Short mmCIF file of C-alpha atoms (C1' of nucleotides) in Angstrom, two decimals:
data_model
loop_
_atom_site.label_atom_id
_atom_site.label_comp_id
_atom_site.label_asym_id
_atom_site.label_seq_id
_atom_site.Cartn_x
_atom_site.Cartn_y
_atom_site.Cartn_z
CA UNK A 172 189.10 -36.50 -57.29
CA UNK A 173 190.48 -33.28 -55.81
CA UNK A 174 189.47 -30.37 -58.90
CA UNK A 175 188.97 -28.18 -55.96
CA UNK A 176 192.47 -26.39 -56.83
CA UNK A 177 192.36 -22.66 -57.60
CA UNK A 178 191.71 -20.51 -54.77
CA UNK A 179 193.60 -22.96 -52.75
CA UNK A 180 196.76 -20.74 -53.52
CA UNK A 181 195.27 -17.87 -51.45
CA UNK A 182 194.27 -20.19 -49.18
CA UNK A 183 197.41 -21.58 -47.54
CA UNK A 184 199.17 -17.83 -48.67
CA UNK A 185 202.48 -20.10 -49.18
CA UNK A 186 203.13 -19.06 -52.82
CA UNK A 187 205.70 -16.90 -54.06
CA UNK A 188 205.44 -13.29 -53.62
CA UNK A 189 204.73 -13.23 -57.37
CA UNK A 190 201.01 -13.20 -57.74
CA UNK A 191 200.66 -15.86 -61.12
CA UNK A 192 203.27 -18.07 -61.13
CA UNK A 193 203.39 -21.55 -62.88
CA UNK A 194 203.68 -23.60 -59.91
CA UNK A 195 200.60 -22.78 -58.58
CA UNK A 196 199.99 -26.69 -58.18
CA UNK A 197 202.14 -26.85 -55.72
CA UNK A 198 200.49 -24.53 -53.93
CA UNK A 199 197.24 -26.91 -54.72
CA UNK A 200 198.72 -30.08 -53.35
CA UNK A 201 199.99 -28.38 -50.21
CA UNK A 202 196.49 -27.43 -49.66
CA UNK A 203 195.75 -31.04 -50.17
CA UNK A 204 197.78 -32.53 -48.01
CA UNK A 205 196.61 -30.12 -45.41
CA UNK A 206 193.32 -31.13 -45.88
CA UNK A 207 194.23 -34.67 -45.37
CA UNK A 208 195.75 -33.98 -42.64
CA UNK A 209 193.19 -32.08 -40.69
CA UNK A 210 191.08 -34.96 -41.96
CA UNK A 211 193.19 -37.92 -40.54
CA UNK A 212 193.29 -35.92 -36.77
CA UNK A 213 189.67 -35.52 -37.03
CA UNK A 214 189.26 -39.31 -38.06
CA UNK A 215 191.76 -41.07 -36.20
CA UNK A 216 193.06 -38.37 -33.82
CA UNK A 217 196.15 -36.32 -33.67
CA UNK A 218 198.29 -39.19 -31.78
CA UNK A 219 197.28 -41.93 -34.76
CA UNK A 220 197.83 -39.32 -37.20
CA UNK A 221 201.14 -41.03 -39.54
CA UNK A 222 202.58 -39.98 -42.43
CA UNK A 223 201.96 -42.52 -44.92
CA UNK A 224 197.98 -42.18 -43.57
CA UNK A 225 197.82 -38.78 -44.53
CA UNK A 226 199.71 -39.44 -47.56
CA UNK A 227 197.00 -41.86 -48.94
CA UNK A 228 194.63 -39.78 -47.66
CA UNK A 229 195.45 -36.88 -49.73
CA UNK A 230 196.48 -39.66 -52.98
CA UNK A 231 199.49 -38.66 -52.69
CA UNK A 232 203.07 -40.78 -52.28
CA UNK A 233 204.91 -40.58 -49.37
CA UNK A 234 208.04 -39.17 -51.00
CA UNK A 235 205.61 -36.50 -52.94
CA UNK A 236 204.60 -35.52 -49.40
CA UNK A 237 207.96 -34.87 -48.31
CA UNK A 238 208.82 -33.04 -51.33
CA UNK A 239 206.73 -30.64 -49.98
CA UNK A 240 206.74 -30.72 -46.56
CA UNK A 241 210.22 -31.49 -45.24
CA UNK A 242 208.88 -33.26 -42.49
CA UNK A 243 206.03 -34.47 -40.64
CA UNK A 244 206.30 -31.99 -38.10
CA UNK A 245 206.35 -29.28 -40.65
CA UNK A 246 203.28 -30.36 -41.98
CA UNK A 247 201.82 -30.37 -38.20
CA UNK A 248 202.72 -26.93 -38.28
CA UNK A 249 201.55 -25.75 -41.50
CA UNK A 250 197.93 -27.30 -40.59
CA UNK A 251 197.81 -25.52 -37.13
CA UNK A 252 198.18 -22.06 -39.12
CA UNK A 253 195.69 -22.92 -41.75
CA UNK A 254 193.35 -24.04 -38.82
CA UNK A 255 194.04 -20.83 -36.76
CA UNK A 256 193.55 -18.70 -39.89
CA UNK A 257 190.18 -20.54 -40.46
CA UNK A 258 189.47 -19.38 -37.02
CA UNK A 259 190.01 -15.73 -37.44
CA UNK A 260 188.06 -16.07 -41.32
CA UNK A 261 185.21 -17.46 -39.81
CA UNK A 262 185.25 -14.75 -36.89
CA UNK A 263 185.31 -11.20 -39.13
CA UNK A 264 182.52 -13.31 -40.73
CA UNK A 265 180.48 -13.33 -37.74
CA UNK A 266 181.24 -10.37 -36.83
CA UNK A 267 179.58 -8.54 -39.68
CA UNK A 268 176.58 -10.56 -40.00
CA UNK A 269 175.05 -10.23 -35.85
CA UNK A 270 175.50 -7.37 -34.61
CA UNK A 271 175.20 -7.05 -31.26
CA UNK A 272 172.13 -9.55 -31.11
CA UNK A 273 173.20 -12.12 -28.06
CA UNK A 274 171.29 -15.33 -29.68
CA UNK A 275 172.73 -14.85 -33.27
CA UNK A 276 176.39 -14.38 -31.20
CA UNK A 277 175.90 -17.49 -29.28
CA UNK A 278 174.83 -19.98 -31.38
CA UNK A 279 177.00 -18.45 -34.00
CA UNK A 280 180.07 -19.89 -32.56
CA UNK A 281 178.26 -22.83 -31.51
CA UNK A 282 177.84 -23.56 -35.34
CA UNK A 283 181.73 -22.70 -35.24
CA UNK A 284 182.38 -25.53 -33.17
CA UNK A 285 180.21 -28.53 -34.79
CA UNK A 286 182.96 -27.87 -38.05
CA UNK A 287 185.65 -30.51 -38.22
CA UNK A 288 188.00 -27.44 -37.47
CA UNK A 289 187.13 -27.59 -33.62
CA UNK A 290 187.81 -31.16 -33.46
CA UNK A 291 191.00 -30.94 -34.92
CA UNK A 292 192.27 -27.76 -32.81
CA UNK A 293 191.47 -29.69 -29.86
CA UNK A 294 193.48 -32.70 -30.53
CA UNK A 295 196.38 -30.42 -30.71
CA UNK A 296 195.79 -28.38 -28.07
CA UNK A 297 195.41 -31.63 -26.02
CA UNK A 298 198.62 -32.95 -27.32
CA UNK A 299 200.64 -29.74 -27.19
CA UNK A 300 199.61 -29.68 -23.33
CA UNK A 301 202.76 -32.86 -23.21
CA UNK A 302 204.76 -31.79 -26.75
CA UNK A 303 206.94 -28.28 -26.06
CA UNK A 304 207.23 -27.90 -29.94
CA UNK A 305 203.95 -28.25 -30.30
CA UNK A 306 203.16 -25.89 -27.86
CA UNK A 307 205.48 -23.69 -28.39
CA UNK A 308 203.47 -23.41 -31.72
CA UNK A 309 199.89 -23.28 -30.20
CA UNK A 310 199.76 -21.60 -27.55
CA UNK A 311 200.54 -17.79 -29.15
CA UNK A 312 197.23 -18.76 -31.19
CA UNK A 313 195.78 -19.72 -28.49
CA UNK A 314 196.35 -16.35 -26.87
CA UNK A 315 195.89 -14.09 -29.96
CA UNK A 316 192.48 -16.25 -30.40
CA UNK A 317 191.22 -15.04 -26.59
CA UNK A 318 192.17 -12.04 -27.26
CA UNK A 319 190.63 -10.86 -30.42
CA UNK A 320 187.35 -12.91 -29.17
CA UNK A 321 187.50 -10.46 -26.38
CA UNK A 322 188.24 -7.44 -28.87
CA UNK A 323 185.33 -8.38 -30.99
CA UNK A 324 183.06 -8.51 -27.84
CA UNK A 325 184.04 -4.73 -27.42
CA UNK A 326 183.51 -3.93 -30.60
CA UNK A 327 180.01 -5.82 -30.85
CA UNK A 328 178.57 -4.26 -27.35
CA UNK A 329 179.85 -0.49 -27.37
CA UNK A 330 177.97 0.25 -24.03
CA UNK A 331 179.51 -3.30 -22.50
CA UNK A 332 182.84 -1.92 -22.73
CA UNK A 333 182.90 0.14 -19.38
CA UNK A 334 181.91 -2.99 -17.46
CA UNK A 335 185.49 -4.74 -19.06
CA UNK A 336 185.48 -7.30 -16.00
CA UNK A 337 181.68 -8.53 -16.50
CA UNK A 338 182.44 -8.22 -20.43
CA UNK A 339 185.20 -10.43 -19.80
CA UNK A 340 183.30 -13.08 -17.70
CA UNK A 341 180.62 -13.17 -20.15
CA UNK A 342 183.04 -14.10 -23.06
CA UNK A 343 184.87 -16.13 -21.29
CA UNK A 344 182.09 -17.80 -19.90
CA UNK A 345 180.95 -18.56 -23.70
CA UNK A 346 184.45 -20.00 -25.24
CA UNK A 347 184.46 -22.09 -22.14
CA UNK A 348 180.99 -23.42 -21.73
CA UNK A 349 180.23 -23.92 -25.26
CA UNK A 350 183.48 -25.85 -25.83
CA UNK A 351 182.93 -27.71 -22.98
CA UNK A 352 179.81 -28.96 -24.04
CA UNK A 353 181.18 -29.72 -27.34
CA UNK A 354 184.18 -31.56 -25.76
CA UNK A 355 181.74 -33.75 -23.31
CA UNK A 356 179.75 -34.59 -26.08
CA UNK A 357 182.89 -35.63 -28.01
CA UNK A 358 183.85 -37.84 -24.98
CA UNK A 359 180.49 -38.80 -24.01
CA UNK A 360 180.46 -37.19 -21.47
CA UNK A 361 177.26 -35.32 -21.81
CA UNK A 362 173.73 -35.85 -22.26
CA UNK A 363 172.70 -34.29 -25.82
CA UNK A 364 169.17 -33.36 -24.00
CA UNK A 365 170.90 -30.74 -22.01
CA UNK A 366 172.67 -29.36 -24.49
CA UNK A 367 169.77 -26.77 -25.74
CA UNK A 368 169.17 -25.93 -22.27
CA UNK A 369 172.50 -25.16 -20.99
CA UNK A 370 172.72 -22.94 -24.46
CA UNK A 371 169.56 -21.14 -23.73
CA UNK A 372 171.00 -20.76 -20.31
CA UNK A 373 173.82 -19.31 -21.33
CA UNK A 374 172.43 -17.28 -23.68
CA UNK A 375 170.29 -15.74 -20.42
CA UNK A 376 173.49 -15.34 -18.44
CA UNK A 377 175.30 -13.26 -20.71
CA UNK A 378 172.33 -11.27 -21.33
CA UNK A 379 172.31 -10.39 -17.41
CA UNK A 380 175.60 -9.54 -17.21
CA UNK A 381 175.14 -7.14 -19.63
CA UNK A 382 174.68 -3.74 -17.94
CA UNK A 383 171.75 -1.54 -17.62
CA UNK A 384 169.70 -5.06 -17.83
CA UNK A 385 168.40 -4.80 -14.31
CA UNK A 386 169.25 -8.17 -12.63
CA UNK A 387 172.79 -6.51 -10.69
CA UNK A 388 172.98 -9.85 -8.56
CA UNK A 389 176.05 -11.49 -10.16
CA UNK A 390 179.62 -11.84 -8.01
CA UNK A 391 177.65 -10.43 -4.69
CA UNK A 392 180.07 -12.01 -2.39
CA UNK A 393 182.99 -10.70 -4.53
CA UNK A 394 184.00 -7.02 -3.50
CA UNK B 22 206.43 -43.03 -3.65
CA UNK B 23 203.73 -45.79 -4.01
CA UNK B 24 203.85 -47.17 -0.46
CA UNK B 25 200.07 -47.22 -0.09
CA UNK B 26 199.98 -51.18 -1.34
CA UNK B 27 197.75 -52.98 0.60
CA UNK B 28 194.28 -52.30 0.01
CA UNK B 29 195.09 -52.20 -3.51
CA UNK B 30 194.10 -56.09 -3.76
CA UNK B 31 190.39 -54.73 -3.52
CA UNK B 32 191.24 -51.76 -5.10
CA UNK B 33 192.00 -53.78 -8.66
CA UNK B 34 189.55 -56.92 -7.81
CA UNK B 35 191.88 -59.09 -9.70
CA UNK B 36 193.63 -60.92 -7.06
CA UNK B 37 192.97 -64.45 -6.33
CA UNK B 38 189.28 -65.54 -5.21
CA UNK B 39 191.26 -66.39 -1.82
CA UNK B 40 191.63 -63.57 1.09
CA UNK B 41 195.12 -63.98 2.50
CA UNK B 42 197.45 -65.15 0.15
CA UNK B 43 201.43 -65.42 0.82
CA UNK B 44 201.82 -63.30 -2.33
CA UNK B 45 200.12 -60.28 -1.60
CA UNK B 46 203.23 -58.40 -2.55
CA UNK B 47 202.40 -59.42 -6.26
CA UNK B 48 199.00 -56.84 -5.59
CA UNK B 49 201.29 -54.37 -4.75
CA UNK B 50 203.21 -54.62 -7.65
CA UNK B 51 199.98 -53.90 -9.69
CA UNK B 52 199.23 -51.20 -8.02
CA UNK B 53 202.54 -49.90 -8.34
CA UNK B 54 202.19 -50.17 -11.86
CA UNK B 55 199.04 -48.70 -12.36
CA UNK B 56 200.05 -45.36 -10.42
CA UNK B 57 203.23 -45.33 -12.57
CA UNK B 58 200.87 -45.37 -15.71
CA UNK B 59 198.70 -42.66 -14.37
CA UNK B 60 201.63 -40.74 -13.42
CA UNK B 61 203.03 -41.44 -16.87
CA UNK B 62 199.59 -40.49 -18.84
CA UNK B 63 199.62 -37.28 -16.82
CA UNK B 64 203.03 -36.29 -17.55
CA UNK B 65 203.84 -37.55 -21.29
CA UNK B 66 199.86 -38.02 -22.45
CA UNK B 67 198.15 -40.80 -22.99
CA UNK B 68 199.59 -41.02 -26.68
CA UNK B 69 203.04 -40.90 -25.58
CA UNK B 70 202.77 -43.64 -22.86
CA UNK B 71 204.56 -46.66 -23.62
CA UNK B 72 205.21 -49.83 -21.73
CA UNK B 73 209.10 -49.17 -21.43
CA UNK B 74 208.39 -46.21 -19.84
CA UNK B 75 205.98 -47.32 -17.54
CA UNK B 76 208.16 -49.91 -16.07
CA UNK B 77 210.88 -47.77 -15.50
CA UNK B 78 208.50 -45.54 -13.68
CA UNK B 79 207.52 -48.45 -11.92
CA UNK B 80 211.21 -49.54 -11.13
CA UNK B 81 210.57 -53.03 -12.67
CA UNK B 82 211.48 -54.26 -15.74
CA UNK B 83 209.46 -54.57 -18.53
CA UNK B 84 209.54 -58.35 -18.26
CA UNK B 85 208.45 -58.52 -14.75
CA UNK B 86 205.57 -56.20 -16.27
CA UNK B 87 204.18 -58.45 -18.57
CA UNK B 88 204.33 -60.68 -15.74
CA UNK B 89 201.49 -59.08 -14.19
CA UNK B 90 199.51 -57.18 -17.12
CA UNK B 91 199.74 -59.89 -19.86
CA UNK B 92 199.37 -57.06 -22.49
CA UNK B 93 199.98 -53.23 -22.59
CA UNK B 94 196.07 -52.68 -23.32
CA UNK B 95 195.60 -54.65 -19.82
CA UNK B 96 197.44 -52.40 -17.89
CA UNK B 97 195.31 -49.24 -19.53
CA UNK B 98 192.09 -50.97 -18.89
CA UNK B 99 193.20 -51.57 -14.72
CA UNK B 100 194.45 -47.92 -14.84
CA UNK B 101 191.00 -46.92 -16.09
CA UNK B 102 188.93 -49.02 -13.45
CA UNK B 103 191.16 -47.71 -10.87
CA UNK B 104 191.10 -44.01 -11.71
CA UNK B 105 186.64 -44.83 -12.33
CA UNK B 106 186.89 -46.12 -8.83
CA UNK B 107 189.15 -43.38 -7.24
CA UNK B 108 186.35 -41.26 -8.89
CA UNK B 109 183.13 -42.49 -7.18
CA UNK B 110 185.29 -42.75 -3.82
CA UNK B 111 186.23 -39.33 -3.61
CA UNK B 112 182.45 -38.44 -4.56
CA UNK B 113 181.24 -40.66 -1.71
CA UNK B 114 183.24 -38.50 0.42
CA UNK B 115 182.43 -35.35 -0.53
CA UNK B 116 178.59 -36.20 -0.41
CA UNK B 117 179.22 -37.07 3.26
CA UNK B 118 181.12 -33.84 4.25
CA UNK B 119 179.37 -30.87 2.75
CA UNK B 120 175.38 -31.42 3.06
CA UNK B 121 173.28 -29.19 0.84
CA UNK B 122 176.01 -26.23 0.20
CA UNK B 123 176.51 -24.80 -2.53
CA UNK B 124 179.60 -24.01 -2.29
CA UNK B 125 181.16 -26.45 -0.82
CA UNK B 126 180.18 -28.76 -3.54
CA UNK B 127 181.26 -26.17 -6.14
CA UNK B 128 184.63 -25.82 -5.00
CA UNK B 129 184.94 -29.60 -3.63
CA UNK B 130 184.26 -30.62 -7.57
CA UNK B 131 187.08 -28.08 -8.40
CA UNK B 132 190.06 -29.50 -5.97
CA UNK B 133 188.54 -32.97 -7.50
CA UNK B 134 189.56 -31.92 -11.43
CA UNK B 135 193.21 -30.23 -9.64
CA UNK B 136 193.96 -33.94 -9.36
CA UNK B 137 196.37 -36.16 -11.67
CA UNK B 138 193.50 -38.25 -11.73
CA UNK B 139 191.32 -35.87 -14.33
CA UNK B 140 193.85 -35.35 -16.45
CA UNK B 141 194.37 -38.66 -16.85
CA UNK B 142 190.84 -39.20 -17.46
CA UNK B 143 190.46 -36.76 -20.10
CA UNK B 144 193.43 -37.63 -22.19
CA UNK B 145 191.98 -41.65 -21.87
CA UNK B 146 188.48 -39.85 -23.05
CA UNK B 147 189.78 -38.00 -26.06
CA UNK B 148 192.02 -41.10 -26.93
CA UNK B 149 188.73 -43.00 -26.36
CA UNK B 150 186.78 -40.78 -29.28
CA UNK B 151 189.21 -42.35 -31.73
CA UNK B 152 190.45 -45.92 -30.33
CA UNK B 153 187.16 -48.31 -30.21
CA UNK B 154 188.78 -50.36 -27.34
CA UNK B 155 189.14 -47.57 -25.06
CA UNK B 156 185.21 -46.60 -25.71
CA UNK B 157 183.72 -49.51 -24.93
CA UNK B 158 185.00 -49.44 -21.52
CA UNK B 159 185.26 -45.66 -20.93
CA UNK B 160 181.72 -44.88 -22.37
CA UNK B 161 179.85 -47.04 -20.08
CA UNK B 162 181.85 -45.81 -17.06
CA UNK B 163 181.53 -42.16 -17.80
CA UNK B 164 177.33 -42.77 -18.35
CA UNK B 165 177.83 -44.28 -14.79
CA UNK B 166 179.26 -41.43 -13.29
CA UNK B 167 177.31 -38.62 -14.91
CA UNK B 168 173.92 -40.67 -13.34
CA UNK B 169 175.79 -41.34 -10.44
CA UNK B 170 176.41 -37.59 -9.70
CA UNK B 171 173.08 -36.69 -10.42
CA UNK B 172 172.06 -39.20 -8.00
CA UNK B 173 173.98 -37.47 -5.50
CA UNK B 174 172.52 -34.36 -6.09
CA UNK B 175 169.21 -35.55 -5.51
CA UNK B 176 170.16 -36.95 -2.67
CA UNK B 177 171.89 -33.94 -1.45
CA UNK B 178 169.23 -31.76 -2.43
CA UNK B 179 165.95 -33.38 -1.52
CA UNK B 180 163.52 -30.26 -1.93
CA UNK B 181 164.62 -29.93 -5.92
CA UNK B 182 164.13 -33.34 -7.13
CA UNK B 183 160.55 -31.82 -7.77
CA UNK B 184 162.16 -29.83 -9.94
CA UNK B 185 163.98 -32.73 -11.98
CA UNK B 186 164.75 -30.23 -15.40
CA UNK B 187 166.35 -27.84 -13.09
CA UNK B 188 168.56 -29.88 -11.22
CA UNK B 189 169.91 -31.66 -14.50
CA UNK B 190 170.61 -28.35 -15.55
CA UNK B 191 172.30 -27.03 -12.55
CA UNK B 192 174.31 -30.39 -12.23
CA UNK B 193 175.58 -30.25 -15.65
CA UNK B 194 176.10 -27.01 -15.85
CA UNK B 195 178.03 -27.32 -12.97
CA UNK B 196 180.16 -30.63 -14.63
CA UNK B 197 180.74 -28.70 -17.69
CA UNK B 198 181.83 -25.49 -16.63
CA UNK B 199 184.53 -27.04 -14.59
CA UNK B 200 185.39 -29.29 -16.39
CA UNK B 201 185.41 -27.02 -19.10
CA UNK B 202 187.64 -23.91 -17.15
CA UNK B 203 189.95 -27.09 -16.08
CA UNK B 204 190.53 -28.20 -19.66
CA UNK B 205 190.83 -25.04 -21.16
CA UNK B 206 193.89 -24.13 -18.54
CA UNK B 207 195.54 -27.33 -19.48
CA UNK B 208 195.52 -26.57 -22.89
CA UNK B 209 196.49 -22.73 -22.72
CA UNK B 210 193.10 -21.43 -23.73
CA UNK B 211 192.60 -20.16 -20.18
CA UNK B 212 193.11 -16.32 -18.99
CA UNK B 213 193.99 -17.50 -15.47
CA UNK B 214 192.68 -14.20 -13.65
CA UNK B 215 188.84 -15.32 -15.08
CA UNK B 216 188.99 -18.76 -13.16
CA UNK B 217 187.69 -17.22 -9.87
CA UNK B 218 184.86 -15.00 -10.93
CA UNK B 219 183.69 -18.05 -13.33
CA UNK B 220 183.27 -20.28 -10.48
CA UNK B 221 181.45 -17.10 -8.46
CA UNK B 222 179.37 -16.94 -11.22
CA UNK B 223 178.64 -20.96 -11.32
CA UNK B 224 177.84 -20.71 -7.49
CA UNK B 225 175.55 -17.97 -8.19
CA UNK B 226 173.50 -19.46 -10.92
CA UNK B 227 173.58 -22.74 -9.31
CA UNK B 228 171.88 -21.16 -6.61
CA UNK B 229 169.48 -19.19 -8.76
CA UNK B 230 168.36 -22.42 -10.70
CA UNK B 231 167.51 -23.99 -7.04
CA UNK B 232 163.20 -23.70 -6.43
CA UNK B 233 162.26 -20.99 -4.08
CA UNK B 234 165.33 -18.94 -4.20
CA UNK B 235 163.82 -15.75 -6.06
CA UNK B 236 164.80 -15.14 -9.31
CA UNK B 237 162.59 -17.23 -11.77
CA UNK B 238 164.29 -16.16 -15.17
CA UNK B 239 165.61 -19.19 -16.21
CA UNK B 240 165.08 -20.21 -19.57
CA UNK B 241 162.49 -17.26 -19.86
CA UNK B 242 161.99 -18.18 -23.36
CA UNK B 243 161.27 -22.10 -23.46
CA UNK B 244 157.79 -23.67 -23.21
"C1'" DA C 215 213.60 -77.81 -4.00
"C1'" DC C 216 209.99 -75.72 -5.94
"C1'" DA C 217 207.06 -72.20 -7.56
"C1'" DA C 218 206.33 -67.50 -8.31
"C1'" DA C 219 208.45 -63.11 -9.50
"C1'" DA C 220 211.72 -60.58 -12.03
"C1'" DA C 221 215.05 -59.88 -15.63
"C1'" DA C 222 217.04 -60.61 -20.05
"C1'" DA C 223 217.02 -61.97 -24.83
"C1'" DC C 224 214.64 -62.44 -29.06
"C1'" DA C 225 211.69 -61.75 -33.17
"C1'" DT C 226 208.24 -58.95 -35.55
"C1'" DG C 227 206.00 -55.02 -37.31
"C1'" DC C 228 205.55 -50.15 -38.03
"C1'" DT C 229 207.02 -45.34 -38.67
"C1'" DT C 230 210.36 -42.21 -40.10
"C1'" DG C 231 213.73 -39.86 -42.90
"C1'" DC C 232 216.75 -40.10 -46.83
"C1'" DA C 233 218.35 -41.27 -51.37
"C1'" DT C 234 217.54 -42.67 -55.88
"C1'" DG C 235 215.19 -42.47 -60.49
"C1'" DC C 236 211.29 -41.01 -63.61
"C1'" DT C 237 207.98 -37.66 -65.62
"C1'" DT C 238 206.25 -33.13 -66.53
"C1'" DT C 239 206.64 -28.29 -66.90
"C1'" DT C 240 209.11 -24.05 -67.35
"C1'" DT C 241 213.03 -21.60 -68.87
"C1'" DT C 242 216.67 -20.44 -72.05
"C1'" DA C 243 219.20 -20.07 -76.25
"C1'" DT C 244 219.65 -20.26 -81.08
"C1'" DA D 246 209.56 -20.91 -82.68
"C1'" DT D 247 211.69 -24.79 -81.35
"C1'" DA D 248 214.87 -27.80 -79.13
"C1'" DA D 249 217.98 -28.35 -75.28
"C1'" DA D 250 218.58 -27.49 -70.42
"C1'" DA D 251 216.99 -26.86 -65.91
"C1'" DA D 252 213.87 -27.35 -62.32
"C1'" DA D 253 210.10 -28.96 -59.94
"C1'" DG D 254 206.63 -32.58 -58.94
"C1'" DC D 255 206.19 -37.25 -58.03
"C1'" DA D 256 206.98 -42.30 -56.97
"C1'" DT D 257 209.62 -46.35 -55.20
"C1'" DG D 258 212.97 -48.45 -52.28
"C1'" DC D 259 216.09 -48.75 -48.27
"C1'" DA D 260 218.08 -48.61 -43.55
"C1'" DA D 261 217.59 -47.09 -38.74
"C1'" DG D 262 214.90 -46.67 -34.57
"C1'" DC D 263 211.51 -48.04 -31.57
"C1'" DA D 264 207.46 -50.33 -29.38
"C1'" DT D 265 205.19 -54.72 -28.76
"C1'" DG D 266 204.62 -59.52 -27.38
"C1'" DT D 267 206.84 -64.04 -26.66
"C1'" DT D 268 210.17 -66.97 -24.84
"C1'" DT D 269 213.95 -68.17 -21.95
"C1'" DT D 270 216.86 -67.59 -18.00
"C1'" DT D 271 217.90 -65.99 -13.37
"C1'" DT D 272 216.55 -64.63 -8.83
"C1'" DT D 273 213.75 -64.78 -4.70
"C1'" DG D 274 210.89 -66.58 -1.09
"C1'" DT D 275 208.68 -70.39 1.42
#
DNA sequence: ACAAAAAAACATGCTTGCATGCTTTTTTAT
DNA sequence: ATAAAAAAGCATGCAAGCATGTTTTTTTGT
């Protein structure tokens, strides 16, 4: 198990300055154990999440595991910047492929948040909301995320950029509807029939707030 | 804190079969002790509540506790009927004060998730994805109130029941968008200046999606 | 005085961090 | 080039801390 090794090393971008170095196992089994860990949250949530789980999990000893982590916590924190950089990847991704198409946008990042990655980010964000070091950890991502989903919006929709308040709502409106479906459905809270109707509903939404698409009705009680 | 004790003997339905009891007071213990553990999910997280801390929050000792919860997981599954209860009540309220607005119901369903009692309920629902205990009573409860608030909305709404796709969609919409903006702010992911036009925007659609109000583009591209 | 409520004491299991050896790989020196 | 030295990866074991549930003792109220 686990022959998945090389291009770990760029992947957790932990290893020495030195490009080839002859530790570069290390940097494998650090990607391991990150793995297992974003595994074990997914599986048995953040809050259930011990070491000795994630040690097994990853085939690993417990003392192994803390020969390269020093700590549980810093092994917290090394997953939440591998998840966050998975984030960004999978954003300039998306951002070359659709260009400015609304549908491809939309259930682009829908995909996005059916991956194991969403599931995991949410856990954390859920726990950081009642652990300061975990927050104090998350929440910077959490900003920087917004805000280059909102920078890629501008750079998608050239002629949407004037409008920066309605391009705003209509971003915002997608992060936060399409992860709230994807949260209620994780909680069972929704009805999976209505989820391709509230996405195609969505999908018409942001297409009216886009401007010079007739349809000027939105915020009429608002200034 | 906690003097509201004495309805609390129907609140919890566990008291005696017998009315008037000389120990009523031990009713109001339970009820002091399920607040605490709200108050203590809301403030530490689910995750973090233990029963040590509950009974200090309580003022009783953890002995006189386990007097009246005979286990920790019997205290969680009171809290959760309770907070399921406090839940429908508050919804049997609003239905009676706003008839047929919009907006009332809109921003009534947003005061609703400002209360402890949501953010309780979501960190029981997300501890619920991963803890098979907790979903076999949460699940059932939160199918209950989902049909239970589109009940209300038919009532509410009499001339859109016709319309039975529609109001599903409006309703849920409606759920998950709030729910959604309310989560997101809890866990940092929020840009508090976009909270306001969002729910503008939810009362406008909402109203859109309602039958003879104009604007038939919904879902312009399904069947 | 008697029964229920509350407190205290106790025993168990689990998680964590640290410390101790063993093996493998890389470096260094002749 | 080869053997010794050093370092890094890895595994096992141990003690402390804490949460849980049970049992026993004290208090309170009727």
């Amino acid at each position: 198990m686990a022959t998945e090794a090389k291009q770990a090393v760029t992947r957790t971008g932990a290893a020495k300055a030195e490009p080839g170095r002859q530790s570069l196992k290390s940097a494998a089994t650090r990607a391991r154990l990150i793995d297992a860990t974003i595994r074990c949250i997914v599986q048995h949530g953040y809050a259930n999440t011990v070491t000795p789980m994630v040690a097994a999990e990853a085939g690993l000893s417990r003392g192994a595991m803390l020969h390269h982590f020093v700590s549980g916590d810093a092994l917290i924190r090394a997953t939440i910047v591998e998840l966050h950089e998975r984030r960004l990847k999978a954003f300039r991704r998306a951002s070359q492929a659709n260009l400015g198409d609304v549908r491809s946008m939309v259930r682009d990042y829908w995909q996005q948040l059916q991956k194991p990655g969403f599931i995991a980010f949410q856990e954390l964000a859920m726990a950081a909301r009642t652990d300061a070091a975990l927050a104090e950890i998350l929440l910077p991502l959490q900003s920087e995320f917004t805000q280059r989903f909102q920078a890629l919006a501008g750079q998608l929709y050239p002629d949407w950029v004037q409008e920066s308040e309605r391009l705003s709502l209509a971003m915002a409106l997608s992060q936060i509807l399409m992860e709230g479906i994807q949260i209620a459905s994780l909680t069972g809270a929704m009805d999976k029939q209505l989820v391709e109707p509230l996405l195609d509903f969505l999908e018409m939404s942001v297409v009216a707030l886009r401007p010079g698409q007739g349809n000027d009705s939105t915020m009429s009680n608002e200034q």
